[in-house]
Amino acid sequence: GEDVEQSLFLSVREGDSSVINCTYTDSSSTYLYWYKQEPGAGLQLLTYIFSNMDMKQDQRLTVLLNKKDKHLSLRIADTQTGDSAIYFCAYPPGAGNMLTFGGGTRLMVKP
Amino acid sequence: NAGVTQTPKFQVLKTGQSMTLQCAQDMNHNSMYWYRQDPGMGLRLIYYSASEGTTDKGEVPNGYNVSRLNKREFSLRLESAAPSQTSVYFCASSDGGYQPQHFGDGTRLSIL
């Protein structure tokens, strides 16, 4: 979506950390989400962060939110080949639960 | 644990043909959504239903109609398919508010 920007592609080696970035335009959103899409499948919710938080950690995943710069990032520690997928950030730009998605970042993990 | 089920998984149509995509969820969610996914464009909302008995247009509603048949089912209809509607279609559901959306596995639709 035009309101959410992500880089198209990221390549890392197995065991390295991956950082996927997202910038958005609407500062009123309450939640921001990260979804993962494996080939031929639907989107799977990975994690989310409240807008009043700066950071959220969930096992190998760390989400950082910079509200001033409207920047969201997803860090995957010890990246595995099974992490290869497309990652989407998304947020509800207005009232209700409709989501605006970024274009997705394709993560390729090389053995 | 089925979650959101979409049928069919694949379909090829000729220009001008009509088609209904089916979606059902077993999580007792109030809200349901239809998206299309095109390369490099993320997901774009076609229509949504905030609750049983209501439907509203999303970002790209032209050429589509929807029916919220009951709380479980939300269908998407293409009355006269066009090549520009070649896409992957996803249905999702949620409890509304800021509860996360749960997605089906998609319907891959090609229009020749």
Coordinates of N, CA and C in Angstrom, one line a residue:
Chain A
G1 N 0.8 -1.2 0.0 CA 0.0 0.0 0.0 C 0.9 1.3 0.0
E2 N 0.3 2.3 -0.5 CA 1.2 3.5 -0.7 C 1.5 4.1 0.6
D3 N 0.8 3.9 1.7 CA 1.0 4.5 3.0 C 2.1 3.7 3.8
V4 N 2.5 2.6 3.4 CA 3.4 1.8 4.1 C 4.5 1.3 3.1
E5 N 5.8 1.6 3.4 CA 6.9 1.2 2.5 C 7.8 0.2 3.2
Q6 N 8.2 -0.8 2.4 CA 9.1 -1.8 2.8 C 10.1 -2.0 1.6
S7 N 11.3 -2.4 1.9 CA 12.3 -2.8 0.9 C 11.8 -4.1 0.3
L8 N 12.1 -4.4 -0.9 CA 11.6 -5.5 -1.6 C 12.3 -6.8 -1.2
F9 N 13.5 -6.8 -0.9 CA 14.3 -8.0 -0.9 C 15.4 -7.9 0.2
L10 N 15.7 -9.0 0.9 CA 16.8 -9.1 1.8 C 17.3 -10.5 1.8
S11 N 18.7 -10.6 1.7 CA 19.3 -11.8 1.7 C 20.3 -11.9 2.8
V12 N 20.3 -13.0 3.6 CA 21.2 -13.2 4.7 C 21.7 -14.6 4.7
R13 N 22.7 -14.8 5.5 CA 23.3 -16.2 5.7 C 22.7 -16.8 6.9
E14 N 22.5 -18.1 6.9 CA 21.9 -18.8 8.0 C 22.8 -18.5 9.3
G15 N 22.1 -18.2 10.4 CA 22.8 -17.9 11.6 C 23.0 -16.4 11.9
D16 N 22.9 -15.6 10.8 CA 23.0 -14.2 10.9 C 21.7 -13.6 11.4
S17 N 21.7 -12.3 11.8 CA 20.5 -11.6 12.2 C 19.9 -11.0 10.9
S18 N 18.6 -10.9 10.8 CA 17.9 -10.2 9.8 C 17.2 -9.0 10.3
V19 N 17.2 -7.9 9.6 CA 16.4 -6.8 10.0 C 15.6 -6.3 8.9
I20 N 14.3 -6.3 9.1 CA 13.3 -5.9 8.0 C 12.7 -4.6 8.5
N21 N 12.7 -3.6 7.6 CA 12.2 -2.3 8.0 C 10.9 -1.9 7.3
C22 N 10.2 -1.0 8.0 CA 8.9 -0.6 7.5 C 8.7 0.9 7.9
T23 N 8.3 1.7 7.0 CA 7.9 3.1 7.3 C 6.5 3.3 7.0
Y24 N 5.8 4.1 7.8 CA 4.4 4.3 7.6 C 4.1 5.8 7.7
T25 N 2.9 6.2 7.3 CA 2.5 7.6 7.3 C 1.6 8.0 8.4
D26 N 0.7 7.2 8.9 CA -0.3 7.6 9.8 C 0.1 7.3 11.2
S27 N 0.2 8.4 12.0 CA 0.7 8.3 13.4 C -0.4 7.9 14.4
S28 N -1.6 7.8 14.0 CA -2.7 7.6 14.9 C -2.9 6.1 15.2
S29 N -2.2 5.2 14.5 CA -2.5 3.8 14.7 C -2.2 3.3 16.1
T30 N -2.9 2.4 16.6 CA -2.7 1.9 18.0 C -1.9 0.6 18.0
Y31 N -2.0 -0.2 17.0 CA -1.3 -1.4 16.9 C -0.5 -1.4 15.6
L32 N 0.6 -2.1 15.5 CA 1.3 -2.4 14.3 C 1.6 -3.9 14.3
Y33 N 1.5 -4.5 13.1 CA 1.6 -5.9 13.0 C 2.7 -6.3 12.0
W34 N 3.2 -7.5 12.3 CA 4.1 -8.2 11.3 C 3.5 -9.5 11.0
Y35 N 3.3 -9.8 9.7 CA 2.8 -11.0 9.1 C 3.9 -11.7 8.3
K36 N 3.8 -13.0 8.3 CA 4.8 -13.8 7.5 C 4.0 -14.7 6.5
Q37 N 4.4 -14.7 5.2 CA 3.8 -15.5 4.2 C 4.8 -16.4 3.6
E38 N 4.5 -17.7 3.8 CA 5.4 -18.7 3.1 C 4.8 -19.0 1.8
P39 N 5.6 -19.6 0.9 CA 5.1 -19.9 -0.5 C 3.8 -20.7 -0.6
G40 N 2.9 -20.2 -1.3 CA 1.6 -20.9 -1.5 C 0.7 -20.8 -0.4
A41 N 1.0 -20.0 0.6 CA 0.1 -20.0 1.8 C -0.4 -18.6 2.1
G42 N -1.3 -18.5 3.1 CA -1.8 -17.3 3.5 C -0.9 -16.6 4.4
L43 N -1.3 -15.5 5.0 CA -0.5 -14.7 5.9 C -0.7 -15.2 7.3
Q44 N 0.4 -15.3 8.0 CA 0.4 -15.8 9.4 C 0.9 -14.7 10.3
L45 N 0.1 -14.3 11.3 CA 0.5 -13.3 12.3 C 1.7 -13.7 13.0
L46 N 2.8 -12.9 13.0 CA 4.0 -13.2 13.7 C 4.0 -12.6 15.0
T47 N 3.8 -11.3 15.1 CA 3.8 -10.5 16.3 C 3.2 -9.2 16.0
Y48 N 3.0 -8.4 17.1 CA 2.4 -7.1 17.0 C 2.9 -6.3 18.2
I49 N 2.8 -5.0 18.0 CA 3.3 -4.1 19.1 C 2.3 -2.9 19.3
F50 N 2.1 -2.6 20.5 CA 1.2 -1.4 20.8 C 2.0 -0.2 20.5
S51 N 1.3 0.9 20.1 CA 2.0 2.1 19.7 C 2.6 2.8 20.9
N52 N 2.2 2.4 22.1 CA 2.8 3.1 23.3 C 4.1 2.3 23.8
M53 N 4.5 1.4 23.0 CA 5.7 0.6 23.3 C 6.8 1.0 22.3
D54 N 8.1 0.9 22.8 CA 9.2 1.1 21.9 C 9.8 -0.2 21.4
M55 N 9.6 -1.3 22.2 CA 10.2 -2.5 21.8 C 9.4 -3.7 22.4
K56 N 9.4 -4.8 21.6 CA 8.8 -6.0 22.1 C 9.6 -7.2 21.6
Q57 N 9.9 -8.1 22.6 CA 10.7 -9.2 22.2 C 9.9 -10.5 22.4
D58 N 10.0 -11.4 21.5 CA 9.3 -12.7 21.5 C 10.2 -13.7 20.9
Q59 N 10.9 -14.4 21.8 CA 11.9 -15.5 21.4 C 12.9 -14.9 20.4
R60 N 13.0 -15.3 19.2 CA 14.0 -14.8 18.3 C 13.6 -13.5 17.6
L61 N 12.4 -13.0 17.9 CA 11.9 -11.8 17.2 C 12.0 -10.6 18.1
T62 N 12.5 -9.5 17.6 CA 12.4 -8.2 18.3 C 11.8 -7.2 17.4
V63 N 10.8 -6.5 17.9 CA 10.1 -5.5 17.2 C 10.5 -4.1 17.8
L64 N 11.0 -3.2 17.0 CA 11.3 -1.9 17.4 C 10.4 -0.9 16.8
L65 N 9.9 0.1 17.5 CA 9.0 1.1 17.0 C 9.6 2.5 17.4
N66 N 9.8 3.3 16.3 CA 10.2 4.7 16.5 C 9.0 5.5 16.0
K67 N 8.2 6.0 16.9 CA 7.0 6.7 16.5 C 7.3 8.1 15.9
K68 N 8.4 8.7 16.4 CA 8.7 10.0 15.9 C 9.1 9.9 14.4
D69 N 9.8 8.9 14.0 CA 10.2 8.7 12.6 C 9.2 7.9 11.9
K70 N 8.2 7.3 12.5 CA 7.2 6.4 11.9 C 7.9 5.3 11.2
H71 N 8.8 4.6 12.0 CA 9.6 3.5 11.5 C 9.4 2.3 12.4
L72 N 9.2 1.2 11.8 CA 9.0 -0.1 12.5 C 10.0 -1.1 11.9
S73 N 10.6 -1.9 12.8 CA 11.5 -2.9 12.3 C 11.3 -4.2 13.0
L74 N 11.6 -5.3 12.3 CA 11.5 -6.6 12.8 C 12.9 -7.3 12.7
R75 N 13.5 -7.6 13.8 CA 14.8 -8.3 13.8 C 14.6 -9.8 14.1
I76 N 15.1 -10.6 13.3 CA 15.1 -12.1 13.5 C 16.5 -12.5 13.9
A77 N 16.7 -13.0 15.1 CA 18.0 -13.5 15.5 C 18.2 -14.9 15.0
D78 N 19.5 -15.2 14.8 CA 19.9 -16.6 14.4 C 18.9 -17.1 13.3
T79 N 18.9 -16.4 12.2 CA 18.0 -16.7 11.1 C 18.2 -18.1 10.5
Q80 N 17.1 -18.8 10.3 CA 17.2 -20.1 9.8 C 16.6 -20.2 8.4
T81 N 16.9 -21.3 7.7 CA 16.3 -21.4 6.3 C 14.8 -21.4 6.3
G82 N 14.2 -21.9 7.4 CA 12.8 -21.9 7.5 C 12.2 -20.5 7.7
D83 N 13.0 -19.5 7.9 CA 12.5 -18.1 8.0 C 12.4 -17.5 6.6
S84 N 12.8 -18.2 5.6 CA 12.7 -17.7 4.2 C 11.2 -17.5 3.9
A85 N 10.8 -16.3 3.6 CA 9.4 -16.0 3.4 C 9.2 -14.6 3.0
I86 N 8.0 -14.1 2.8 CA 7.7 -12.7 2.6 C 7.2 -12.2 3.9
Y87 N 7.7 -11.0 4.3 CA 7.2 -10.4 5.6 C 6.5 -9.1 5.3
F88 N 5.3 -8.9 5.9 CA 4.5 -7.8 5.7 C 4.3 -7.0 7.0
C89 N 4.5 -5.7 7.0 CA 4.1 -4.9 8.1 C 2.7 -4.4 7.7
A90 N 1.9 -4.1 8.8 CA 0.5 -3.7 8.5 C 0.0 -2.9 9.7
Y91 N -0.9 -2.0 9.5 CA -1.5 -1.2 10.6 C -2.9 -0.8 10.2
P92 N -3.7 -0.5 11.2 CA -5.0 0.1 10.9 C -5.0 1.6 10.9
P93 N -5.1 2.2 9.7 CA -4.9 3.7 9.6 C -6.0 4.5 10.2
G94 N -7.2 3.9 10.4 CA -8.3 4.6 11.0 C -9.0 3.8 12.0
A95 N -10.2 4.2 12.3 CA -11.0 3.5 13.3 C -11.3 2.1 12.7
G96 N -11.5 1.1 13.6 CA -11.8 -0.2 13.1 C -10.6 -1.1 12.9
N97 N -10.8 -2.2 12.2 CA -9.8 -3.2 12.1 C -9.4 -3.4 10.7
M98 N -9.7 -2.5 9.8 CA -9.2 -2.6 8.4 C -7.7 -2.3 8.4
L99 N -6.9 -3.1 7.7 CA -5.5 -3.0 7.7 C -4.9 -2.5 6.4
T100 N -3.9 -1.6 6.5 CA -3.1 -1.2 5.3 C -1.8 -2.0 5.4
F101 N -1.4 -2.7 4.3 CA -0.2 -3.5 4.2 C 0.9 -2.8 3.4
G102 N 2.1 -3.1 3.8 CA 3.2 -2.8 3.0 C 3.3 -3.8 1.9
G103 N 4.2 -3.5 0.9 CA 4.3 -4.3 -0.2 C 5.0 -5.7 0.0
G104 N 5.6 -5.8 1.2 CA 6.3 -7.1 1.6 C 7.7 -7.1 1.3
T105 N 8.5 -7.7 2.2 CA 9.9 -7.9 2.0 C 10.2 -9.4 1.9
R106 N 10.8 -9.8 0.8 CA 11.1 -11.2 0.6 C 12.5 -11.5 1.2
L107 N 12.5 -12.3 2.2 CA 13.7 -12.7 2.9 C 14.2 -14.0 2.4
M108 N 15.4 -14.0 1.9 CA 16.1 -15.3 1.5 C 17.2 -15.6 2.4
V109 N 17.2 -16.8 3.0 CA 18.2 -17.3 3.9 C 19.1 -18.3 3.2
K110 N 20.4 -18.0 3.1 CA 21.3 -18.9 2.4 C 22.0 -19.8 3.4
P111 N 22.1 -21.1 3.1 CA 22.8 -22.0 4.0 C 24.3 -21.7 4.1
Chain B
N1 N -8.3 -28.0 13.5 CA -8.5 -26.6 13.7 C -8.5 -25.9 12.4
A2 N -9.7 -25.7 11.7 CA -9.7 -25.3 10.3 C -9.4 -23.8 10.2
G3 N -9.9 -22.9 11.1 CA -9.6 -21.5 10.9 C -10.5 -20.9 9.8
V4 N -9.8 -20.3 8.8 CA -10.4 -19.7 7.6 C -10.2 -20.7 6.4
T5 N -11.3 -21.1 5.8 CA -11.3 -22.0 4.7 C -11.8 -21.3 3.4
Q6 N -11.0 -21.4 2.4 CA -11.3 -20.8 1.1 C -11.5 -21.8 0.0
T7 N -12.5 -21.7 -0.8 CA -12.6 -22.6 -2.0 C -13.0 -21.8 -3.2
P8 N -12.6 -22.2 -4.4 CA -11.6 -23.2 -4.6 C -10.2 -22.7 -4.3
K9 N -9.2 -23.5 -4.5 CA -7.8 -23.1 -4.3 C -7.2 -22.5 -5.6
F10 N -7.6 -23.0 -6.7 CA -7.2 -22.5 -8.0 C -8.4 -22.4 -8.9
Q11 N -8.3 -21.5 -9.9 CA -9.4 -21.4 -10.9 C -8.9 -20.6 -12.1
V12 N -9.2 -21.1 -13.3 CA -8.9 -20.4 -14.5 C -10.3 -20.0 -15.2
L13 N -10.4 -18.8 -15.5 CA -11.7 -18.3 -16.1 C -11.4 -17.7 -17.5
K14 N -12.4 -17.6 -18.3 CA -12.3 -16.8 -19.5 C -12.8 -15.4 -19.3
T15 N -12.4 -14.4 -20.0 CA -12.9 -13.1 -19.9 C -14.4 -13.1 -20.0
G16 N -15.1 -12.4 -19.1 CA -16.6 -12.4 -19.2 C -17.3 -13.4 -18.4
Q17 N -16.6 -14.4 -18.0 CA -17.3 -15.5 -17.1 C -17.5 -14.9 -15.7
S18 N -18.4 -15.5 -15.0 CA -18.7 -15.1 -13.6 C -18.2 -16.2 -12.7
M19 N -18.0 -15.8 -11.5 CA -17.4 -16.8 -10.5 C -17.6 -16.3 -9.1
T20 N -17.9 -17.2 -8.2 CA -18.0 -16.9 -6.8 C -16.9 -17.6 -6.0
L21 N -16.2 -16.8 -5.2 CA -15.2 -17.4 -4.3 C -15.8 -17.5 -2.9
Q22 N -15.6 -18.7 -2.3 CA -16.3 -18.9 -1.0 C -15.3 -18.8 0.1
C23 N -15.8 -18.4 1.3 CA -14.9 -18.3 2.5 C -15.8 -18.6 3.7
A24 N -15.2 -19.4 4.6 CA -15.9 -19.7 5.8 C -14.9 -19.8 7.0
Q25 N -15.4 -19.3 8.1 CA -14.5 -19.3 9.3 C -15.2 -19.9 10.5
D26 N -14.5 -20.7 11.3 CA -15.1 -21.4 12.4 C -14.7 -20.8 13.7
M27 N -14.2 -19.6 13.8 CA -13.7 -19.0 15.0 C -14.7 -18.0 15.7
N28 N -16.0 -18.0 15.1 CA -17.0 -17.2 15.7 C -16.7 -15.7 15.6
H29 N -15.9 -15.3 14.6 CA -15.5 -13.9 14.4 C -16.6 -13.1 13.9
N30 N -16.7 -11.8 14.3 CA -17.7 -10.9 13.8 C -17.3 -10.3 12.4
S31 N -16.0 -10.0 12.2 CA -15.6 -9.3 11.0 C -14.9 -10.2 10.0
M32 N -15.2 -10.0 8.7 CA -14.6 -10.7 7.7 C -14.2 -9.8 6.5
Y33 N -13.2 -10.2 5.8 CA -12.5 -9.3 4.8 C -12.1 -10.1 3.5
W34 N -12.1 -9.4 2.4 CA -11.6 -10.0 1.2 C -10.5 -9.0 0.7
Y35 N -9.3 -9.6 0.4 CA -8.2 -8.9 -0.1 C -7.7 -9.5 -1.5
R36 N -7.1 -8.7 -2.3 CA -6.3 -9.3 -3.4 C -4.9 -9.0 -3.2
Q37 N -4.0 -9.9 -3.7 CA -2.6 -9.7 -3.6 C -2.0 -9.8 -5.0
D38 N -1.3 -8.7 -5.3 CA -0.6 -8.6 -6.6 C 0.9 -8.4 -6.3
P39 N 1.8 -8.9 -7.2 CA 3.2 -8.8 -6.9 C 3.7 -7.4 -6.6
G40 N 4.4 -7.3 -5.5 CA 5.0 -6.0 -5.1 C 4.0 -5.0 -4.5
M41 N 2.7 -5.3 -4.4 CA 1.7 -4.4 -3.9 C 1.1 -4.7 -2.6
G42 N 1.6 -5.8 -1.9 CA 1.0 -6.1 -0.7 C -0.4 -6.6 -0.9
L43 N -1.2 -6.4 0.1 CA -2.6 -6.8 0.0 C -3.5 -5.6 0.0
R44 N -4.5 -5.6 -0.9 CA -5.4 -4.5 -0.9 C -6.8 -5.0 -0.6
L45 N -7.5 -4.2 0.2 CA -8.8 -4.6 0.7 C -9.8 -4.3 -0.4
I46 N -10.6 -5.4 -0.7 CA -11.7 -5.3 -1.7 C -13.0 -4.9 -1.0
Y47 N -13.5 -5.7 -0.1 CA -14.7 -5.5 0.7 C -14.4 -6.0 2.1
Y48 N -15.2 -5.5 3.0 CA -15.2 -6.1 4.3 C -16.6 -6.1 4.9
S49 N -16.8 -6.9 5.9 CA -18.0 -7.0 6.7 C -17.7 -6.9 8.1
A50 N -18.1 -5.8 8.7 CA -17.8 -5.6 10.1 C -18.6 -6.5 11.1
S51 N -19.8 -6.9 10.6 CA -20.6 -7.8 11.4 C -21.6 -8.4 10.4
E52 N -22.3 -9.4 10.9 CA -23.3 -10.1 10.1 C -24.3 -9.1 9.6
G53 N -24.6 -9.1 8.3 CA -25.7 -8.2 7.8 C -25.2 -6.9 7.3
T54 N -23.8 -6.6 7.4 CA -23.3 -5.4 6.9 C -22.1 -5.7 6.0
T55 N -22.0 -4.9 4.9 CA -20.8 -5.0 4.1 C -20.4 -3.6 3.6
D56 N -19.1 -3.3 3.4 CA -18.7 -2.0 3.0 C -17.5 -2.2 2.0
K57 N -17.4 -1.2 1.2 CA -16.3 -1.2 0.2 C -15.0 -0.9 0.8
G58 N -13.9 -1.5 0.2 CA -12.6 -1.2 0.6 C -11.9 -0.4 -0.4
E59 N -10.6 -0.6 -0.6 CA -9.8 0.2 -1.5 C -10.1 0.0 -3.0
V60 N -10.3 -1.3 -3.3 CA -10.5 -1.7 -4.7 C -11.7 -2.5 -5.0
P61 N -12.9 -1.9 -4.8 CA -14.2 -2.7 -4.9 C -14.7 -2.9 -6.3
N62 N -14.2 -2.1 -7.3 CA -14.8 -2.1 -8.6 C -14.7 -3.5 -9.3
G63 N -15.8 -4.0 -9.8 CA -15.8 -5.3 -10.5 C -16.1 -6.5 -9.6
Y64 N -16.4 -6.2 -8.3 CA -16.7 -7.2 -7.3 C -18.0 -7.0 -6.6
N65 N -18.6 -8.0 -6.1 CA -19.7 -7.9 -5.1 C -19.5 -9.0 -4.0
V66 N -20.1 -8.7 -2.9 CA -19.9 -9.6 -1.8 C -21.3 -9.9 -1.1
S67 N -21.3 -11.1 -0.4 CA -22.5 -11.4 0.4 C -22.0 -12.0 1.7
R68 N -22.5 -11.4 2.8 CA -22.3 -12.0 4.1 C -23.5 -12.9 4.4
L69 N -23.3 -14.2 4.0 CA -24.4 -15.1 4.0 C -24.9 -15.4 5.5
N70 N -24.0 -15.5 6.4 CA -24.3 -15.7 7.8 C -23.0 -15.3 8.6
K71 N -22.9 -15.6 9.9 CA -21.8 -15.2 10.6 C -20.5 -15.9 10.1
R72 N -20.6 -17.1 9.6 CA -19.5 -17.9 9.2 C -19.0 -17.6 7.8
E73 N -19.9 -17.2 6.9 CA -19.6 -17.3 5.5 C -19.6 -15.9 4.8
F74 N -18.6 -15.6 4.0 CA -18.5 -14.3 3.3 C -18.0 -14.6 1.9
S75 N -18.8 -14.4 0.9 CA -18.5 -14.8 -0.5 C -18.1 -13.6 -1.3
L76 N -17.3 -13.8 -2.3 CA -16.9 -12.7 -3.2 C -17.2 -13.1 -4.6
R77 N -17.9 -12.3 -5.4 CA -18.4 -12.6 -6.7 C -17.8 -11.7 -7.8
L78 N -17.3 -12.3 -8.8 CA -16.9 -11.6 -10.0 C -18.0 -11.8 -11.1
E79 N -18.7 -10.7 -11.4 CA -19.9 -10.9 -12.4 C -19.4 -11.1 -13.8
S80 N -18.4 -10.4 -14.2 CA -17.9 -10.5 -15.6 C -16.3 -10.3 -15.5
A81 N -15.7 -11.4 -15.4 CA -14.2 -11.4 -15.1 C -13.4 -10.7 -16.2
A82 N -12.4 -10.0 -15.7 CA -11.5 -9.3 -16.6 C -10.1 -9.7 -16.3
P83 N -9.2 -9.7 -17.3 CA -7.8 -10.1 -17.1 C -7.1 -9.3 -15.9
S84 N -7.5 -8.1 -15.7 CA -7.0 -7.3 -14.6 C -7.3 -7.9 -13.2
Q85 N -8.3 -8.8 -13.2 CA -8.6 -9.4 -11.9 C -7.9 -10.7 -11.6
T86 N -6.9 -11.0 -12.5 CA -6.0 -12.1 -12.2 C -5.2 -11.7 -11.0
S87 N -5.3 -12.6 -10.0 CA -4.7 -12.2 -8.7 C -4.8 -13.4 -7.8
V88 N -4.2 -13.3 -6.6 CA -4.5 -14.2 -5.5 C -5.4 -13.5 -4.5
Y89 N -6.5 -14.2 -4.2 CA -7.5 -13.6 -3.3 C -7.4 -14.3 -1.9
F90 N -7.4 -13.4 -0.9 CA -7.4 -13.9 0.5 C -8.6 -13.4 1.2
C91 N -9.1 -14.3 2.0 CA -10.2 -14.0 3.0 C -9.6 -14.0 4.3
A92 N -10.1 -13.1 5.2 CA -9.6 -13.1 6.6 C -10.8 -12.8 7.5
S93 N -10.6 -13.1 8.8 CA -11.6 -12.8 9.8 C -10.9 -12.3 11.1
S94 N -11.7 -11.6 11.9 CA -11.2 -11.1 13.2 C -12.3 -10.9 14.1
D95 N -12.0 -10.6 15.3 CA -13.0 -10.3 16.3 C -13.3 -8.8 16.3
G96 N -12.7 -8.1 15.4 CA -13.0 -6.6 15.3 C -12.1 -5.9 16.2
G97 N -12.3 -4.6 16.3 CA -11.4 -3.8 17.1 C -10.0 -3.9 16.6
Y98 N -9.0 -4.1 17.5 CA -7.7 -4.3 17.1 C -7.2 -5.7 17.2
Q99 N -8.1 -6.6 17.3 CA -7.7 -8.0 17.2 C -7.1 -8.4 15.9
P100 N -6.1 -9.2 15.9 CA -5.4 -9.5 14.6 C -6.3 -10.3 13.7
Q101 N -6.1 -10.2 12.4 CA -6.8 -10.9 11.4 C -6.2 -12.3 11.1
H102 N -7.0 -13.2 10.9 CA -6.6 -14.6 10.6 C -6.9 -14.9 9.1
F103 N -6.0 -15.4 8.3 CA -6.1 -15.5 6.9 C -6.3 -17.0 6.5
G104 N -7.1 -17.1 5.4 CA -7.1 -18.4 4.7 C -5.9 -18.5 3.8
D105 N -5.8 -19.7 3.1 CA -4.6 -20.0 2.3 C -4.7 -19.4 0.9
G106 N -5.8 -18.8 0.5 CA -5.9 -18.0 -0.7 C -6.5 -18.8 -1.9
T107 N -7.1 -18.1 -2.9 CA -7.6 -18.6 -4.1 C -6.8 -18.0 -5.2
R108 N -6.1 -18.8 -6.0 CA -5.3 -18.3 -7.2 C -6.1 -18.3 -8.4
L109 N -6.5 -17.1 -8.9 CA -7.4 -16.9 -10.0 C -6.7 -16.4 -11.2
S110 N -6.8 -17.0 -12.3 CA -6.3 -16.5 -13.6 C -7.4 -16.3 -14.6
I111 N -7.4 -15.2 -15.2 CA -8.4 -14.8 -16.2 C -7.8 -14.6 -17.5
L112 N -8.2 -15.4 -18.5 CA -7.5 -15.4 -19.8 C -8.3 -14.5 -20.8

